[in-house]
Amino acid sequence: MEHALASAIVLLGEMPRFTPAQWQRLCSDAGLKDCQAHLFLRDAQPNSPWVLTVDFEGALVDVEAFNVPLPMAHLEQALASEELLREVRRHTCRLEVRALPERCPRELAHELVARAAAAALRTTYALAWLQPGSGILLPAAPAAQLVREQSGGRVPVELFVQLRERPRPPTCLLDTLGLAAFDLNDLEIELDPEEAAEGKAFLSRLAASLIARETSLVELQAVEGPLGLRWRARLTRSAAPPYRAVLRFELAG
């Protein structure tokens, strides 16, 4: 299968049975104004009975239905409350939303996937949004609200990038997971535990700005960061799994 520019999974308690016109209204309400929805039935594939293609000004996103639950291994990797995990373990089917090269411009892919998924997330059948690559699992209604609150042209960072905190006594390690989907290096910083909230806010703001291409960050560049100090980003191997190249912030000076 062709590698997707962006993708997401909507976990469902029951498969929705909407007409193309109904899907079109849902997508429009999620921010895809004036889109066209085309439903293709696939009687020869009982486990994947239909595909919905959402056409937004020539950019195409595919929503593929699966009448079987997601393998539990994908859920085991997600970070979520036990209550939410119990809820999603009862899902019976799913929608996989994808933006593929040659069908969708790269710069629109994540936003359009989020908005197409939000159309399904607002239905009574939806249980949760899942982003397997970064281990993000969110309840359906809050995930849909994140999309609706986001202005056009921007991506709800919380849906694609996980902000993690790991104790490393006497400090704690903060990092992002998921920026690789935007062709960016993940970010990492180590702070005292009482400074973790400030560190998280710093990484979250910076990740959003990088994704929106409002700023750029290169190795050894100094930026204003936590504690009102200057920090310098250094390209290195991550301190926590999955091991990958990250920009790690250290005090400049």
Coordinates of C-alpha atoms in Angstrom, one line a residue:
M1 CA 0.0 0.0 0.0
E2 CA 1.2 3.5 -0.8
H3 CA 2.6 5.3 2.2
A4 CA 0.1 7.9 3.5
L5 CA 1.1 11.6 4.0
A6 CA -1.3 11.6 7.0
S7 CA -3.6 9.0 8.6
A8 CA -5.8 8.4 11.6
I9 CA -8.2 5.7 12.9
V10 CA -11.7 6.3 14.2
L11 CA -12.9 3.4 16.5
L12 CA -16.6 2.7 16.4
G13 CA -19.1 0.7 18.4
E14 CA -21.2 0.3 15.3
M15 CA -20.7 1.0 11.6
P16 CA -22.5 4.2 10.5
R17 CA -24.9 3.9 7.5
F18 CA -25.0 7.3 6.0
T19 CA -25.7 8.5 2.5
P20 CA -23.1 10.5 0.6
A21 CA -25.2 13.6 1.3
Q22 CA -25.2 13.0 5.0
W23 CA -21.4 12.4 5.0
Q24 CA -21.1 15.7 3.0
R25 CA -23.0 17.6 5.7
L26 CA -20.9 16.1 8.5
C27 CA -17.7 17.0 6.7
S28 CA -18.9 20.5 6.0
D29 CA -19.7 20.9 9.7
A30 CA -16.1 19.7 10.5
G31 CA -14.7 22.6 8.4
L32 CA -14.6 21.1 4.9
K33 CA -17.0 23.6 3.4
D34 CA -18.1 23.0 -0.2
C35 CA -16.6 19.5 -0.2
Q36 CA -18.0 16.6 -2.3
A37 CA -18.4 13.1 -0.8
H38 CA -18.4 10.0 -3.0
L39 CA -19.3 6.6 -1.5
F40 CA -18.1 3.5 -3.2
L41 CA -19.6 0.1 -2.2
R42 CA -17.4 -3.0 -2.2
D43 CA -19.7 -6.0 -2.1
A44 CA -16.8 -8.4 -2.9
Q45 CA -14.9 -7.3 0.3
P46 CA -17.1 -8.1 3.3
N47 CA -14.5 -6.9 5.9
S48 CA -14.2 -3.6 4.1
P49 CA -17.7 -2.8 2.7
W50 CA -17.2 0.7 1.5
V51 CA -14.8 3.6 0.9
L52 CA -15.8 7.3 1.1
T53 CA -13.7 9.8 -0.8
V54 CA -13.9 13.4 0.3
D55 CA -13.0 15.9 -2.4
F56 CA -12.1 19.3 -1.0
E57 CA -11.2 21.7 -3.9
G58 CA -9.4 18.8 -5.7
A59 CA -7.6 17.5 -2.6
L60 CA -8.8 13.9 -1.9
V61 CA -9.0 12.1 1.4
D62 CA -10.1 8.4 1.7
V63 CA -12.2 7.0 4.6
E64 CA -12.2 3.2 4.4
A65 CA -14.6 1.2 6.5
F66 CA -13.6 -2.1 8.2
N67 CA -16.2 -4.4 9.8
V68 CA -13.6 -5.9 12.1
P69 CA -11.9 -4.4 15.2
L70 CA -8.4 -3.2 15.3
P71 CA -5.8 -5.7 16.5
M72 CA -5.4 -5.2 20.3
A73 CA -1.7 -4.7 19.9
H74 CA -2.3 -1.2 18.5
L75 CA -4.3 -0.3 21.6
E76 CA -1.7 -1.6 24.0
Q77 CA 0.8 1.0 22.7
A78 CA -1.6 3.9 23.3
L79 CA -1.3 6.0 26.4
A80 CA -4.7 6.7 27.9
S81 CA -6.7 6.3 31.0
E82 CA -7.9 2.8 32.0
E83 CA -11.5 3.9 31.7
L84 CA -11.0 5.0 28.0
L85 CA -9.1 1.8 27.2
R86 CA -12.0 -0.3 28.6
E87 CA -14.4 1.7 26.5
V88 CA -12.5 1.3 23.2
R89 CA -11.8 -2.4 23.8
R90 CA -15.5 -3.0 23.0
H91 CA -15.2 -1.4 19.6
T92 CA -16.5 -3.7 16.8
C93 CA -15.3 -1.8 13.7
R94 CA -13.3 1.2 12.5
L95 CA -12.7 3.8 9.9
E96 CA -9.2 4.4 8.5
V97 CA -8.7 7.9 7.2
R98 CA -5.8 8.5 4.8
A99 CA -4.3 11.3 2.6
L100 CA -2.1 9.7 -0.1
P101 CA 0.5 11.3 -2.3
E102 CA -0.7 12.3 -5.8
R103 CA -4.2 12.7 -4.3
C104 CA -3.6 15.3 -1.7
P105 CA -1.1 18.2 -1.3
R106 CA 1.4 17.5 1.5
E107 CA 0.7 20.8 3.2
L108 CA -3.1 20.0 3.5
A109 CA -2.8 16.3 4.4
H110 CA -3.0 16.4 8.2
E111 CA -5.7 19.1 8.4
L112 CA -7.9 17.3 5.9
V113 CA -7.4 13.9 7.6
A114 CA -8.3 15.5 11.0
R115 CA -11.5 17.2 9.5
A116 CA -12.6 14.1 7.6
A117 CA -12.2 12.0 10.8
A118 CA -14.0 14.6 12.9
A119 CA -17.1 14.0 10.7
A120 CA -17.2 10.5 12.0
L121 CA -16.1 11.4 15.5
R122 CA -19.2 13.5 16.0
T123 CA -21.6 10.6 15.4
T124 CA -23.1 8.5 18.2
Y125 CA -21.3 5.5 16.8
A126 CA -17.8 6.9 17.5
L127 CA -15.7 5.9 20.5
A128 CA -12.3 7.3 20.0
W129 CA -9.6 8.9 17.8
L130 CA -6.4 6.8 17.5
Q131 CA -3.1 7.9 16.1
P132 CA -1.0 4.7 16.3
G133 CA 2.3 6.2 15.2
S134 CA 2.4 8.5 18.3
G135 CA 0.3 6.4 20.6
I136 CA -2.5 9.0 21.0
L137 CA -5.9 7.8 22.0
L138 CA -8.6 10.4 22.7
P139 CA -12.4 10.1 23.4
A140 CA -14.4 10.9 20.3
A141 CA -16.2 14.1 21.4
P142 CA -13.1 16.0 22.7
A143 CA -11.1 15.0 19.6
A144 CA -13.9 16.3 17.4
Q145 CA -14.1 19.5 19.4
L146 CA -10.3 20.1 19.0
V147 CA -10.8 20.0 15.2
R148 CA -13.8 22.3 15.2
E149 CA -12.0 24.9 17.4
Q150 CA -9.0 25.0 15.0
S151 CA -9.0 27.7 12.4
G152 CA -8.7 26.8 8.8
G153 CA -5.2 26.0 7.6
R154 CA -4.0 24.8 11.0
V155 CA -3.6 21.3 12.5
P156 CA -4.7 20.3 16.0
V157 CA -1.3 19.3 17.3
E158 CA -2.8 17.2 20.2
L159 CA -4.2 14.8 17.6
F160 CA -0.9 13.9 16.0
V161 CA 1.9 14.7 18.5
Q162 CA 2.2 13.2 22.0
L163 CA 3.8 15.2 24.7
R164 CA 5.5 12.8 27.2
E165 CA 6.9 13.2 30.7
R166 CA 9.3 10.6 32.1
P167 CA 10.9 10.7 35.6
R168 CA 14.7 10.5 35.6
P169 CA 15.5 11.3 39.2
P170 CA 16.4 13.9 40.2
T171 CA 15.1 15.4 36.9
C172 CA 12.3 14.6 34.5
L173 CA 12.6 14.1 30.7
L174 CA 10.0 15.8 28.5
D175 CA 9.7 15.0 24.8
T176 CA 7.4 15.0 21.8
L177 CA 6.5 11.9 19.7
G178 CA 5.0 12.3 16.3
L179 CA 6.7 15.3 14.7
A180 CA 8.4 12.9 12.2
A181 CA 5.0 12.8 10.4
F182 CA 5.5 16.5 9.6
D183 CA 9.1 15.9 8.4
L184 CA 10.4 17.4 11.6
N185 CA 12.7 16.1 14.4
D186 CA 11.0 15.5 17.7
L187 CA 12.0 17.8 20.6
E188 CA 13.4 16.9 24.0
I189 CA 14.3 18.8 27.2
E190 CA 15.3 17.7 30.7
L191 CA 14.2 19.8 33.7
D192 CA 13.5 19.6 37.4
P193 CA 10.1 18.1 38.2
E194 CA 8.7 21.4 39.5
E195 CA 9.5 23.0 36.1
A196 CA 7.8 20.3 34.0
A197 CA 4.6 22.3 33.4
E198 CA 6.6 25.2 32.0
G199 CA 8.7 22.7 29.9
K200 CA 5.5 21.1 28.5
A201 CA 4.1 24.4 27.5
F202 CA 7.3 25.4 25.8
L203 CA 7.5 22.2 23.7
S204 CA 3.8 22.4 22.9
R205 CA 4.0 26.0 21.6
L206 CA 7.2 25.2 19.7
A207 CA 5.8 22.1 18.1
A208 CA 2.6 24.0 16.9
S209 CA 4.7 26.8 15.5
L210 CA 7.0 24.4 13.6
I211 CA 4.1 22.4 12.2
A212 CA 2.5 25.6 11.0
R213 CA 5.8 26.7 9.4
E214 CA 5.7 29.9 11.4
T215 CA 9.2 29.3 12.7
S216 CA 12.1 27.0 11.9
L217 CA 14.7 25.4 14.2
V218 CA 18.1 24.2 13.3
E219 CA 20.9 22.6 15.3
L220 CA 22.7 24.9 17.7
Q221 CA 20.1 27.6 17.3
A222 CA 19.4 29.4 20.6
V223 CA 15.8 30.2 21.6
E224 CA 14.0 31.7 24.6
G225 CA 12.7 28.8 26.7
P226 CA 11.7 27.7 30.2
L227 CA 12.8 29.8 33.2
G228 CA 13.2 32.8 30.9
L229 CA 16.6 31.4 29.8
R230 CA 18.2 30.8 26.4
W231 CA 18.3 27.2 25.3
R232 CA 20.2 25.7 22.3
A233 CA 18.9 22.7 20.3
R234 CA 21.4 19.9 19.6
L235 CA 20.7 17.0 17.2
T236 CA 21.2 13.8 19.1
R237 CA 19.8 10.3 19.8
S238 CA 16.7 10.4 22.0
A239 CA 17.1 9.5 25.6
A240 CA 13.8 7.5 25.6
P241 CA 12.3 4.9 23.2
P242 CA 11.5 4.7 20.5
Y243 CA 15.0 5.8 19.8
R244 CA 15.3 8.4 17.1
A245 CA 17.0 11.6 16.2
V246 CA 15.7 14.5 18.3
L247 CA 16.6 18.1 18.9
R248 CA 17.6 18.2 22.5
F249 CA 17.5 21.5 24.4
E250 CA 20.4 22.4 26.6
L251 CA 21.2 25.7 28.3
A252 CA 23.0 28.1 26.0
G253 CA 26.2 29.8 27.2

